[in-house]
mmCIF file of C-alpha atoms in Angstrom:
data_model
loop_
_atom_site.group_PDB
_atom_site.id
_atom_site.type_symbol
_atom_site.label_atom_id
_atom_site.label_comp_id
_atom_site.label_asym_id
_atom_site.label_seq_id
_atom_site.Cartn_x
_atom_site.Cartn_y
_atom_site.Cartn_z
ATOM 1 C CA MET A 158 -34.741 -23.084 40.318
ATOM 2 C CA THR A 159 -36.578 -19.820 40.521
ATOM 3 C CA GLU A 160 -38.096 -18.624 37.366
ATOM 4 C CA LEU A 161 -39.290 -15.106 36.887
ATOM 5 C CA THR A 162 -43.018 -15.255 36.309
ATOM 6 C CA GLU A 163 -42.823 -12.610 33.631
ATOM 7 C CA PRO A 164 -40.189 -10.085 32.795
ATOM 8 C CA ALA A 165 -41.574 -6.694 33.719
ATOM 9 C CA THR A 166 -40.225 -5.045 30.612
ATOM 10 C CA SER A 167 -40.550 -7.349 27.643
ATOM 11 C CA ALA A 168 -38.748 -4.865 25.432
ATOM 12 C CA GLU A 169 -36.236 -7.361 24.106
ATOM 13 C CA PRO A 170 -37.364 -10.970 24.067
ATOM 14 C CA SER A 171 -34.575 -13.425 24.700
ATOM 15 C CA THR A 172 -35.214 -15.222 21.437
ATOM 16 C CA ALA A 173 -35.768 -13.846 17.978
ATOM 17 C CA THR A 174 -37.530 -15.449 15.034
ATOM 18 C CA TYR A 175 -35.194 -16.055 12.132
ATOM 19 C CA VAL A 176 -37.054 -16.440 8.831
ATOM 20 C CA PHE A 177 -35.315 -18.409 6.084
ATOM 21 C CA ALA A 178 -37.955 -18.637 3.403
ATOM 22 C CA VAL A 179 -41.648 -18.227 2.713
ATOM 23 C CA CYS A 180 -43.911 -20.721 0.990
ATOM 24 C CA ARG A 181 -47.620 -21.331 0.551
ATOM 25 C CA ALA A 182 -49.397 -22.588 3.677
ATOM 26 C CA THR A 183 -50.528 -25.638 1.703
ATOM 27 C CA ASP A 184 -46.911 -26.485 0.870
ATOM 28 C CA ALA A 185 -45.346 -26.425 4.322
ATOM 29 C CA PRO A 186 -42.349 -28.733 3.867
ATOM 30 C CA ALA A 187 -40.994 -31.429 6.122
ATOM 31 C CA LEU A 188 -37.866 -29.981 7.679
ATOM 32 C CA ALA A 189 -36.505 -32.851 9.713
ATOM 33 C CA THR A 190 -33.025 -32.662 8.219
ATOM 34 C CA ALA A 191 -32.505 -28.914 8.236
ATOM 35 C CA ARG A 192 -30.363 -27.834 11.169
ATOM 36 C CA GLY A 193 -30.279 -24.091 10.723
ATOM 37 C CA HIS A 194 -28.106 -21.992 12.985
ATOM 38 C CA GLY A 195 -26.137 -23.913 15.559
ATOM 39 C CA ASP A 196 -27.410 -21.868 18.472
ATOM 40 C CA GLY A 197 -31.078 -22.016 17.493
ATOM 41 C CA GLY A 198 -34.033 -24.285 18.088
ATOM 42 C CA GLU A 199 -35.600 -26.591 15.566
ATOM 43 C CA VAL A 200 -36.322 -25.361 12.087
ATOM 44 C CA ARG A 201 -40.068 -25.409 11.575
ATOM 45 C CA ALA A 202 -42.910 -24.039 9.507
ATOM 46 C CA LEU A 203 -44.803 -21.100 10.984
ATOM 47 C CA PRO A 204 -48.282 -20.763 9.452
ATOM 48 C CA ALA A 205 -49.226 -17.200 8.551
ATOM 49 C CA GLY A 206 -52.562 -16.997 6.771
ATOM 50 C CA THR A 207 -52.225 -18.351 3.255
ATOM 51 C CA LEU A 208 -48.451 -18.407 3.671
ATOM 52 C CA ALA A 209 -46.013 -20.257 5.863
ATOM 53 C CA ALA A 210 -42.607 -19.085 7.006
ATOM 54 C CA VAL A 211 -39.727 -21.450 7.596
ATOM 55 C CA VAL A 212 -38.370 -20.210 10.891
ATOM 56 C CA GLN A 213 -36.027 -20.923 13.755
ATOM 57 C CA GLU A 214 -35.936 -19.394 17.216
ATOM 58 C CA VAL A 215 -32.476 -18.018 17.896
ATOM 59 C CA PRO A 216 -31.004 -16.289 20.950
ATOM 60 C CA THR A 217 -31.395 -12.557 20.472
ATOM 61 C CA ALA A 218 -28.121 -11.766 22.167
ATOM 62 C CA ALA A 219 -26.203 -13.619 19.472
ATOM 63 C CA HIS A 220 -28.280 -12.320 16.577
ATOM 64 C CA ASP A 221 -28.899 -8.674 17.322
ATOM 65 C CA GLU A 222 -27.414 -5.880 15.303
ATOM 66 C CA GLU A 223 -24.253 -5.545 17.326
ATOM 67 C CA ALA A 224 -23.624 -9.279 17.586
ATOM 68 C CA LEU A 225 -24.253 -9.849 13.908
ATOM 69 C CA ARG A 226 -22.021 -7.041 12.863
ATOM 70 C CA ARG A 227 -19.261 -8.608 14.888
ATOM 71 C CA ARG A 228 -19.955 -12.161 13.766
ATOM 72 C CA LEU A 229 -20.356 -11.371 10.105
ATOM 73 C CA SER A 230 -17.197 -9.317 10.052
ATOM 74 C CA GLU A 231 -15.198 -12.397 10.753
ATOM 75 C CA ARG A 232 -14.660 -14.557 7.752
ATOM 76 C CA THR A 233 -15.056 -18.001 9.289
ATOM 77 C CA GLU A 234 -18.139 -16.944 11.213
ATOM 78 C CA LEU A 235 -19.604 -15.258 8.150
ATOM 79 C CA GLU A 236 -19.097 -18.463 6.229
ATOM 80 C CA ARG A 237 -20.690 -20.586 8.930
ATOM 81 C CA TYR A 238 -23.659 -18.222 9.206
ATOM 82 C CA ALA A 239 -24.101 -17.981 5.451
ATOM 83 C CA ARG A 240 -23.898 -21.725 4.908
ATOM 84 C CA ALA A 241 -26.346 -22.466 7.721
ATOM 85 C CA HIS A 242 -28.795 -20.069 6.087
ATOM 86 C CA HIS A 243 -28.145 -21.427 2.635
ATOM 87 C CA GLU A 244 -28.616 -25.063 3.617
ATOM 88 C CA VAL A 245 -32.070 -24.460 5.044
ATOM 89 C CA VAL A 246 -33.130 -22.356 2.070
ATOM 90 C CA ALA A 247 -31.790 -24.936 -0.372
ATOM 91 C CA ALA A 248 -33.591 -27.774 1.401
ATOM 92 C CA VAL A 249 -36.874 -25.852 1.450
ATOM 93 C CA CYS A 250 -36.672 -24.796 -2.178
ATOM 94 C CA GLU A 251 -35.811 -28.307 -3.273
ATOM 95 C CA ALA A 252 -38.935 -29.605 -1.570
ATOM 96 C CA VAL A 253 -41.495 -26.902 -2.334
ATOM 97 C CA THR A 254 -41.972 -23.614 -4.150
ATOM 98 C CA ALA A 255 -40.561 -20.965 -1.844
ATOM 99 C CA VAL A 256 -39.221 -17.429 -1.727
ATOM 100 C CA PRO A 257 -35.760 -17.314 -0.138
ATOM 101 C CA LEU A 258 -35.278 -14.416 2.252
ATOM 102 C CA PRO A 259 -32.011 -12.538 2.715
ATOM 103 C CA LEU A 260 -29.483 -13.533 5.336
ATOM 104 C CA ALA A 261 -30.436 -12.474 8.863
ATOM 105 C CA THR A 262 -34.096 -11.644 8.385
ATOM 106 C CA LEU A 263 -35.061 -11.552 12.040
ATOM 107 C CA TYR A 264 -38.189 -10.663 14.008
ATOM 108 C CA ARG A 265 -38.851 -10.026 17.657
ATOM 109 C CA GLY A 266 -41.053 -13.053 18.048
ATOM 110 C CA GLU A 267 -43.173 -15.109 15.718
ATOM 111 C CA GLU A 268 -46.171 -12.811 15.991
ATOM 112 C CA ARG A 269 -44.144 -10.010 14.412
ATOM 113 C CA ALA A 270 -42.939 -12.367 11.691
ATOM 114 C CA ARG A 271 -46.471 -13.500 11.000
ATOM 115 C CA ARG A 272 -47.671 -9.929 10.731
ATOM 116 C CA ALA A 273 -44.826 -8.960 8.383
ATOM 117 C CA LEU A 274 -45.792 -11.795 6.067
ATOM 118 C CA ALA A 275 -49.464 -10.888 6.184
ATOM 119 C CA GLU A 276 -48.655 -7.328 5.123
ATOM 120 C CA ARG A 277 -46.886 -8.602 2.024
ATOM 121 C CA GLU A 278 -49.152 -11.510 1.276
ATOM 122 C CA ALA A 279 -50.070 -10.528 -2.288
ATOM 123 C CA ARG A 280 -46.502 -9.787 -3.173
ATOM 124 C CA PHE A 281 -45.251 -13.120 -1.834
ATOM 125 C CA HIS A 282 -47.880 -14.964 -3.816
ATOM 126 C CA ARG A 283 -46.849 -13.146 -6.950
ATOM 127 C CA ILE A 284 -43.228 -14.156 -6.471
ATOM 128 C CA LEU A 285 -44.237 -17.718 -5.593
ATOM 129 C CA ASP A 286 -46.228 -17.915 -8.824
ATOM 130 C CA ARG A 287 -43.277 -16.672 -10.804
ATOM 131 C CA VAL A 288 -40.651 -19.016 -9.368
ATOM 132 C CA GLU A 289 -42.962 -22.024 -9.264
ATOM 133 C CA GLY A 290 -41.438 -25.003 -11.048
ATOM 134 C CA CYS A 291 -38.223 -23.092 -11.657
ATOM 135 C CA ALA A 292 -34.670 -23.166 -10.408
ATOM 136 C CA GLU A 293 -31.895 -20.633 -10.645
ATOM 137 C CA TRP A 294 -28.747 -21.473 -12.599
ATOM 138 C CA GLY A 295 -25.595 -19.457 -12.340
ATOM 139 C CA VAL A 296 -23.425 -19.053 -15.410
ATOM 140 C CA LYS A 297 -19.990 -17.514 -15.247
ATOM 141 C CA VAL A 298 -17.837 -16.799 -18.238
ATOM 142 C CA TRP A 299 -14.106 -16.229 -17.899
ATOM 143 C CA ALA A 300 -11.587 -15.042 -20.404
ATOM 144 C CA LEU A 301 -8.938 -17.658 -21.026
ATOM 145 C CA ALA A 302 -5.573 -16.848 -19.578
ATOM 146 C CA ARG A 303 -3.090 -15.607 -22.168
ATOM 147 C CA PRO A 304 -1.925 -18.616 -24.123
ATOM 148 C CA SER A 305 1.600 -17.268 -24.652
ATOM 149 C CA ALA A 306 3.071 -17.917 -21.261
ATOM 150 C CA PRO A 307 6.763 -17.161 -20.784
ATOM 151 C CA GLY A 308 8.647 -19.776 -22.718
ATOM 152 C CA GLY A 309 5.598 -20.616 -24.775
ATOM 153 C CA PRO A 310 5.670 -20.435 -28.541
ATOM 154 C CA GLU A 311 5.089 -17.010 -30.051
ATOM 155 C CA PRO A 312 3.086 -17.695 -33.183
ATOM 156 C CA ALA A 313 3.334 -14.244 -34.777
ATOM 157 C CA THR A 314 6.664 -14.704 -36.528
ATOM 158 C CA GLY A 315 7.152 -17.995 -38.291
ATOM 159 C CA GLY A 316 10.672 -19.233 -38.927
ATOM 160 C CA ASP A 317 12.360 -16.062 -40.129
ATOM 161 C CA ASP A 318 14.551 -15.712 -37.108
ATOM 162 C CA GLU A 319 16.767 -12.910 -38.328
ATOM 163 C CA SER A 320 19.796 -12.084 -36.356
ATOM 164 C CA PRO A 321 19.352 -8.792 -34.518
ATOM 165 C CA ALA A 322 21.112 -6.725 -37.137
ATOM 166 C CA GLY A 323 20.025 -3.592 -39.065
ATOM 167 C CA SER A 324 16.215 -3.816 -38.921
ATOM 168 C CA SER A 325 16.080 -5.235 -35.411
ATOM 169 C CA GLY A 326 14.597 -2.059 -33.883
ATOM 170 C CA ARG A 327 11.807 -1.900 -36.384
ATOM 171 C CA ALA A 328 11.211 -5.628 -36.164
ATOM 172 C CA TYR A 329 10.982 -5.324 -32.411
ATOM 173 C CA LEU A 330 8.378 -2.563 -32.645
ATOM 174 C CA GLU A 331 6.488 -4.522 -35.246
ATOM 175 C CA ARG A 332 6.466 -7.508 -32.968
ATOM 176 C CA LEU A 333 5.220 -5.396 -30.078
ATOM 177 C CA ARG A 334 2.473 -3.931 -32.210
ATOM 178 C CA GLY A 335 1.527 -7.358 -33.452
ATOM 179 C CA ARG A 336 1.315 -8.641 -29.937
ATOM 180 C CA GLN A 337 -0.823 -5.687 -28.912
ATOM 181 C CA ARG A 338 -3.164 -6.252 -31.850
ATOM 182 C CA ALA A 339 -3.407 -9.937 -31.021
ATOM 183 C CA ARG A 340 -4.221 -9.126 -27.413
ATOM 184 C CA GLU A 341 -6.965 -6.708 -28.422
ATOM 185 C CA ALA A 342 -8.409 -9.210 -30.858
ATOM 186 C CA ARG A 343 -8.402 -11.851 -28.136
ATOM 187 C CA GLN A 344 -10.169 -9.545 -25.709
ATOM 188 C CA HIS A 345 -12.733 -8.577 -28.282
ATOM 189 C CA ALA A 346 -13.376 -12.212 -29.161
ATOM 190 C CA ALA A 347 -13.769 -13.068 -25.488
ATOM 191 C CA TRP A 348 -16.278 -10.278 -24.840
ATOM 192 C CA THR A 349 -18.209 -11.246 -27.931
ATOM 193 C CA ALA A 350 -18.213 -14.845 -26.763
ATOM 194 C CA ALA A 351 -19.570 -13.835 -23.354
ATOM 195 C CA GLU A 352 -22.361 -11.852 -24.979
ATOM 196 C CA ARG A 353 -23.107 -14.838 -27.200
ATOM 197 C CA VAL A 354 -23.405 -17.101 -24.186
ATOM 198 C CA ASP A 355 -25.863 -14.735 -22.522
ATOM 199 C CA ALA A 356 -27.842 -14.246 -25.728
ATOM 200 C CA ALA A 357 -28.113 -18.004 -26.221
ATOM 201 C CA LEU A 358 -29.246 -18.707 -22.663
ATOM 202 C CA ARG A 359 -31.669 -15.864 -22.092
ATOM 203 C CA PRO A 360 -34.414 -17.236 -24.348
ATOM 204 C CA LEU A 361 -34.327 -20.484 -22.362
ATOM 205 C CA ALA A 362 -35.005 -18.675 -19.101
ATOM 206 C CA VAL A 363 -38.128 -17.218 -17.539
ATOM 207 C CA ALA A 364 -36.003 -14.328 -16.290
ATOM 208 C CA SER A 365 -32.340 -13.457 -16.067
ATOM 209 C CA ARG A 366 -30.131 -11.231 -13.999
ATOM 210 C CA ARG A 367 -26.610 -9.969 -14.291
ATOM 211 C CA LEU A 368 -24.697 -10.335 -11.052
ATOM 212 C CA ARG A 369 -21.580 -8.408 -10.211
ATOM 213 C CA ALA A 370 -18.409 -9.756 -11.752
ATOM 214 C CA GLN A 371 -16.236 -11.692 -9.342
ATOM 215 C CA GLY A 372 -12.754 -10.986 -10.630
ATOM 216 C CA GLN A 373 -10.232 -13.549 -11.752
ATOM 217 C CA ASP A 374 -10.736 -17.191 -12.427
ATOM 218 C CA PRO A 375 -9.545 -19.477 -9.618
ATOM 219 C CA ALA A 376 -9.532 -22.430 -12.003
ATOM 220 C CA GLN A 377 -6.888 -20.686 -14.079
ATOM 221 C CA GLY A 378 -4.713 -19.886 -11.134
ATOM 222 C CA GLY A 379 -6.207 -16.444 -10.674
ATOM 223 C CA SER A 380 -5.798 -15.143 -14.195
ATOM 224 C CA GLY A 381 -8.538 -14.695 -16.737
ATOM 225 C CA ASN A 382 -11.089 -11.978 -16.083
ATOM 226 C CA GLN A 383 -14.690 -12.733 -15.457
ATOM 227 C CA LEU A 384 -16.741 -11.461 -18.368
ATOM 228 C CA LEU A 385 -20.186 -12.601 -17.367
ATOM 229 C CA ASN A 386 -21.774 -13.492 -14.051
ATOM 230 C CA ALA A 387 -25.411 -14.142 -14.702
ATOM 231 C CA ALA A 388 -28.333 -15.912 -13.093
ATOM 232 C CA TYR A 389 -31.097 -17.542 -15.090
ATOM 233 C CA LEU A 390 -34.457 -18.610 -13.762
ATOM 234 C CA VAL A 391 -35.218 -21.770 -15.699
ATOM 235 C CA ARG A 392 -38.238 -24.059 -15.591
ATOM 236 C CA ARG A 393 -37.337 -27.499 -14.327
ATOM 237 C CA ASP A 394 -38.458 -29.045 -17.594
ATOM 238 C CA GLY A 395 -36.145 -26.624 -19.384
ATOM 239 C CA ALA A 396 -33.007 -27.719 -17.554
ATOM 240 C CA ALA A 397 -32.142 -30.271 -20.236
ATOM 241 C CA ALA A 398 -32.388 -27.613 -22.941
ATOM 242 C CA LEU A 399 -30.122 -25.390 -20.886
ATOM 243 C CA ALA A 400 -27.590 -28.208 -20.579
ATOM 244 C CA THR A 401 -27.708 -28.826 -24.321
ATOM 245 C CA ALA A 402 -27.247 -25.128 -25.061
ATOM 246 C CA LEU A 403 -24.285 -24.918 -22.689
ATOM 247 C CA ARG A 404 -22.663 -27.943 -24.255
ATOM 248 C CA ALA A 405 -23.148 -26.458 -27.711
ATOM 249 C CA LEU A 406 -21.636 -23.156 -26.555
ATOM 250 C CA ASN A 407 -18.731 -25.008 -25.067
ATOM 251 C CA ASP A 408 -18.120 -26.945 -28.282
ATOM 252 C CA ALA A 409 -18.499 -23.974 -30.628
ATOM 253 C CA PRO A 410 -15.151 -22.413 -31.600
ATOM 254 C CA ASP A 411 -16.424 -18.834 -31.315
ATOM 255 C CA THR A 412 -17.396 -19.393 -27.691
ATOM 256 C CA GLY A 413 -15.772 -22.536 -26.307
ATOM 257 C CA ASP A 414 -12.344 -21.654 -27.683
ATOM 258 C CA GLN A 415 -12.515 -18.085 -26.413
ATOM 259 C CA VAL A 416 -13.809 -18.438 -22.887
ATOM 260 C CA ARG A 417 -14.268 -20.814 -19.998
ATOM 261 C CA ILE A 418 -17.909 -21.362 -19.115
ATOM 262 C CA GLU A 419 -18.853 -22.432 -15.625
ATOM 263 C CA VAL A 420 -22.329 -23.362 -14.525
ATOM 264 C CA THR A 421 -23.640 -23.690 -10.984
ATOM 265 C CA GLY A 422 -27.013 -24.859 -9.881
ATOM 266 C CA PRO A 423 -29.736 -25.664 -9.374
ATOM 267 C CA TRP A 424 -29.994 -22.896 -6.816
ATOM 268 C CA ALA A 425 -32.985 -21.742 -4.848
ATOM 269 C CA PRO A 426 -34.380 -18.782 -6.809
ATOM 270 C CA TYR A 427 -32.342 -16.322 -4.742
ATOM 271 C CA SER A 428 -31.732 -13.799 -7.470
ATOM 272 C CA PHE A 429 -35.388 -13.657 -8.413
ATOM 273 C CA ALA A 430 -36.949 -13.226 -4.993
ATOM 274 C CA ASP A 431 -37.186 -9.454 -4.905
ATOM 275 C CA GLY A 432 -40.557 -9.138 -6.554
ATOM 276 C CA THR A 433 -39.400 -7.538 -9.752
ATOM 277 C CA ASP A 434 -38.245 -8.977 -13.005
ATOM 278 C CA ALA A 435 -37.531 -7.688 -16.467
ATOM 279 C CA ALA A 436 -41.228 -7.677 -17.289
ATOM 280 C CA ASP A 437 -42.076 -5.795 -14.105
ATOM 281 C CA GLU A 438 -39.398 -3.256 -14.820
ATOM 282 C CA THR A 439 -40.619 -2.446 -18.292
ATOM 283 C CA HIS A 440 -44.184 -2.123 -17.105
ATOM 284 C CA THR A 441 -43.139 0.195 -14.284
ATOM 285 C CA GLU A 442 -46.129 -0.802 -12.257
ATOM 286 C CA ALA A 443 -47.384 1.322 -9.428
ATOM 287 C CA PRO A 444 -45.277 0.868 -6.307
ATOM 288 C CA ASP A 445 -47.017 -1.717 -4.210
ATOM 289 C CA GLY A 446 -45.036 -1.040 -1.098
ATOM 290 C CA ALA A 447 -47.604 1.576 -0.197
ATOM 291 C CA GLY A 448 -48.497 -0.085 3.110
ATOM 292 C CA MET B 95 -12.528 -34.134 -30.442
ATOM 293 C CA THR B 96 -9.126 -33.529 -31.880
ATOM 294 C CA GLN B 97 -8.336 -30.704 -29.535
ATOM 295 C CA THR B 98 -8.696 -30.825 -25.795
ATOM 296 C CA ARG B 99 -10.180 -27.547 -24.696
ATOM 297 C CA ARG B 100 -9.181 -26.053 -21.415
ATOM 298 C CA THR B 101 -12.813 -25.321 -20.784
ATOM 299 C CA LEU B 102 -13.790 -28.943 -20.638
ATOM 300 C CA GLU B 103 -11.362 -30.014 -18.005
ATOM 301 C CA ALA B 104 -13.266 -29.025 -14.907
ATOM 302 C CA TYR B 105 -16.598 -28.532 -16.539
ATOM 303 C CA GLU B 106 -19.502 -30.894 -16.732
ATOM 304 C CA PRO B 107 -22.636 -28.928 -17.533
ATOM 305 C CA LEU B 108 -25.574 -29.246 -15.190
ATOM 306 C CA GLU B 109 -24.103 -31.705 -12.798
ATOM 307 C CA PRO B 110 -26.168 -31.225 -9.663
ATOM 308 C CA TYR B 111 -24.290 -28.748 -7.565
ATOM 309 C CA PRO B 112 -24.362 -29.792 -3.938
ATOM 310 C CA PRO B 113 -25.068 -26.765 -1.734
ATOM 311 C CA ARG B 114 -22.371 -27.705 0.734
ATOM 312 C CA THR B 115 -19.612 -27.286 -1.769
ATOM 313 C CA ALA B 116 -20.953 -24.100 -3.303
ATOM 314 C CA ASN B 117 -18.452 -21.290 -3.450
ATOM 315 C CA LEU B 118 -18.902 -18.831 -0.562
ATOM 316 C CA ALA B 119 -18.858 -15.821 -2.868
ATOM 317 C CA ASP B 120 -21.600 -17.417 -4.969
ATOM 318 C CA ILE B 121 -23.686 -17.952 -1.859
ATOM 319 C CA LEU B 122 -23.086 -14.488 -0.440
ATOM 320 C CA GLU B 123 -23.973 -12.655 -3.584
ATOM 321 C CA ARG B 124 -27.289 -14.471 -3.477
ATOM 322 C CA ILE B 125 -28.234 -14.246 0.175
ATOM 323 C CA LEU B 126 -27.327 -10.643 0.844
ATOM 324 C CA ASP B 127 -29.959 -7.946 0.318
ATOM 325 C CA LYS B 128 -31.355 -8.394 -3.233
ATOM 326 C CA GLY B 129 -34.030 -5.743 -3.152
ATOM 327 C CA ILE B 130 -35.957 -6.252 0.011
ATOM 328 C CA VAL B 131 -39.184 -8.200 -0.214
ATOM 329 C CA ILE B 132 -39.657 -7.872 3.484
ATOM 330 C CA ALA B 133 -37.822 -6.072 6.244
ATOM 331 C CA GLY B 134 -36.895 -7.723 9.499
ATOM 332 C CA ASP B 135 -37.123 -6.129 12.938
ATOM 333 C CA ILE B 136 -33.439 -6.440 13.506
ATOM 334 C CA LYS B 137 -31.656 -4.561 10.851
ATOM 335 C CA ILE B 138 -28.024 -5.161 10.219
ATOM 336 C CA ASP B 139 -26.274 -2.587 8.147
ATOM 337 C CA LEU B 140 -26.087 -4.531 4.950
ATOM 338 C CA LEU B 141 -23.924 -1.899 3.409
ATOM 339 C CA ASP B 142 -21.128 -2.935 5.747
ATOM 340 C CA ILE B 143 -21.629 -6.537 4.829
ATOM 341 C CA GLU B 144 -21.910 -5.635 1.178
ATOM 342 C CA LEU B 145 -18.532 -3.952 1.317
ATOM 343 C CA LEU B 146 -17.167 -6.976 3.057
ATOM 344 C CA THR B 147 -18.588 -9.163 0.329
ATOM 345 C CA ILE B 148 -17.001 -7.143 -2.394
ATOM 346 C CA ARG B 149 -13.680 -7.532 -0.662
ATOM 347 C CA LEU B 150 -14.400 -11.201 -0.187
ATOM 348 C CA ARG B 151 -15.289 -11.571 -3.811
ATOM 349 C CA LEU B 152 -12.058 -9.972 -4.810
ATOM 350 C CA PHE B 153 -10.157 -12.273 -2.561
ATOM 351 C CA ILE B 154 -12.213 -15.401 -2.581
ATOM 352 C CA SER B 155 -10.826 -16.695 -5.832
ATOM 353 C CA SER B 156 -7.408 -16.590 -4.332
ATOM 354 C CA VAL B 157 -8.405 -17.984 -0.967
ATOM 355 C CA ASP B 158 -7.752 -21.568 -1.858
ATOM 356 C CA THR B 159 -4.425 -20.660 -3.342
ATOM 357 C CA ALA B 160 -3.690 -18.563 -0.292
ATOM 358 C CA ARG B 161 -4.670 -21.352 2.047
ATOM 359 C CA LYS B 162 -2.356 -23.690 0.266
ATOM 360 C CA ALA B 163 0.366 -21.134 0.652
ATOM 361 C CA GLY B 164 -0.475 -20.800 4.331
ATOM 362 C CA VAL B 165 -1.660 -17.231 4.051
ATOM 363 C CA ASN B 166 -4.706 -16.111 5.953
ATOM 364 C CA TRP B 167 -5.283 -12.814 4.250
ATOM 365 C CA TRP B 168 -8.400 -12.051 6.255
ATOM 366 C CA GLU B 169 -6.448 -11.989 9.464
ATOM 367 C CA THR B 170 -4.301 -9.173 8.194
ATOM 368 C CA GLU B 171 -7.091 -7.455 6.295
ATOM 369 C CA PRO B 172 -7.906 -4.519 8.584
ATOM 370 C CA ALA B 173 -11.364 -3.958 7.187
ATOM 371 C CA LEU B 174 -12.300 -7.503 8.013
ATOM 372 C CA SER B 175 -11.066 -7.850 11.530
ATOM 373 C CA THR B 176 -12.965 -5.607 13.908
ATOM 374 C CA ARG B 177 -15.325 -2.724 13.973
ATOM 375 C CA ALA B 178 -12.753 -0.674 15.798
ATOM 376 C CA ASN B 179 -10.374 -1.160 12.941
ATOM 377 C CA GLN B 180 -13.062 -0.204 10.487
ATOM 378 C CA ASP B 181 -13.608 3.015 12.390
ATOM 379 C CA ALA B 182 -9.892 3.637 12.434
ATOM 380 C CA LEU B 183 -9.821 3.096 8.719
ATOM 381 C CA ALA B 184 -12.686 5.528 8.210
ATOM 382 C CA ASP B 185 -10.879 8.096 10.325
ATOM 383 C CA GLU B 186 -7.715 7.659 8.375
ATOM 384 C CA ASN B 187 -9.688 7.981 5.185
ATOM 385 C CA ARG B 188 -11.190 11.250 6.309
ATOM 386 C CA ARG B 189 -7.814 12.600 7.363
ATOM 387 C CA LEU B 190 -6.298 11.654 4.042
ATOM 388 C CA ARG B 191 -9.165 13.209 2.156
ATOM 389 C CA GLU B 192 -8.703 16.462 4.090
ATOM 390 C CA ARG B 193 -5.011 16.467 3.323
ATOM 391 C CA LEU B 194 -5.713 15.794 -0.308
ATOM 392 C CA ASP B 195 -8.172 18.703 -0.372
ATOM 393 C CA SER B 196 -5.693 21.089 1.146
ATOM 394 C CA LEU B 197 -2.960 19.878 -1.177
ATOM 395 C CA GLU B 198 -5.186 20.347 -4.175
ATOM 396 C CA THR B 199 -6.084 23.846 -3.072
ATOM 397 C CA SER B 200 -2.457 24.828 -2.675
ATOM 398 C CA ARG B 201 -1.680 23.275 -6.036
ATOM 399 C CA GLU B 202 -4.370 25.395 -7.624
ATOM 400 C CA CYS B 203 -2.718 28.463 -6.095
ATOM 401 C CA LEU B 204 0.623 27.399 -7.501
ATOM 402 C CA ALA B 205 -0.856 26.544 -10.870
ATOM 403 C CA GLY B 206 -1.065 30.228 -11.687
ATOM 404 C CA ASP B 207 2.705 30.569 -11.405
ATOM 405 C CA THR B 208 3.929 27.394 -12.953
ATOM 406 C CA PRO B 209 3.235 28.020 -16.647
ATOM 407 C CA ARG B 210 4.749 31.488 -16.420
ATOM 408 C CA ALA B 211 7.843 30.104 -14.798
ATOM 409 C CA LYS B 212 8.018 27.522 -17.536
ATOM 410 C CA ARG B 213 7.640 30.122 -20.249
ATOM 411 C CA ARG B 214 10.407 32.184 -18.709
ATOM 412 C CA LYS B 215 12.666 29.205 -18.911
ATOM 413 C CA GLU B 216 11.742 28.428 -22.502
ATOM 414 C CA ARG B 217 12.294 31.954 -23.710
ATOM 415 C CA PRO B 218 15.703 32.123 -25.383
ATOM 416 C CA THR B 219 18.018 34.191 -23.334
ATOM 417 C CA PRO B 220 19.124 37.254 -25.252
#
């Protein structure tokens, strides 16, 4: 087997360094169980000054811009890639305080990764301090599907089932208007309920974010609009209070009867890893990306 | 508990949520971009992926239903299949936009005539 002593042009190394998450150097987690991407090496901690990156060497050819664009444009491959990323991040964040990085954060070698971390050291520490001892919880609120399904009882008119004689046209319009009013009232009640859910949960969280709405509710067979898709950063010792609040919301007629509440978590603090939060935003601090 | 609420059926607050079963849309909306703390050397155009995610999000809720019905929507979804198709779609978009522009321009030209024509019609014939 002849091995080239050294490639003359080391422009594109054959492996790239995939960074999943960043933690404090003193926290470097045990990563025996994390598999990472199927085509990569072992998932390990890469020390970088006061920080450590959780990394994996992956073949560049399968993870460069062109390859990724192709792979991530295919649903099954996107799912595989996303879940591989997510599993490592979740394992790391369960074990230690860590900042999850976005999908496909890749460097041409570990030296480049180390340098990138060093340049943002202060910022990473600030985020680590903020998410320390916290987990992200996702809360989705869906409008309930219309209760009056075809064939279902129409509650508006009681028992006065007049035969469709003289006033039938007017009665029909009245019924339509009544239905319209009922629908609007239902929508209003649902929106109010969603706002109530958010208002009740926000004080229990260190920070909160609104995520983009996801559309219809799969649990209701694809009907029922999503009214709230939020993420809350909650201290671990506050998780019980969050559960209690959610149960209360679910049992209260003005929320539980109006909407379906779904909670997911605990997540790695994905939605709070960008170095800003509500407090940062109001302070409008000087941009620290000067470097 | 006199009344069984729909909401309680599939809902047990704060059950640990195993990552493996997490909804793909929930994962994607968390692992894509999110204001960049740090930039990698290899930059994929997240905008493309973002668009894909939005489509996914729109469809994801119906994926399970679709699967049960034996429909693989993503295989027939042109924007999701290949780059070439995406380019074709962009081209088609541009062509359509140009046509729309030219149609709107000619409509503006016509707009001057239309009300007059209408008025002529409405005027009672002597």
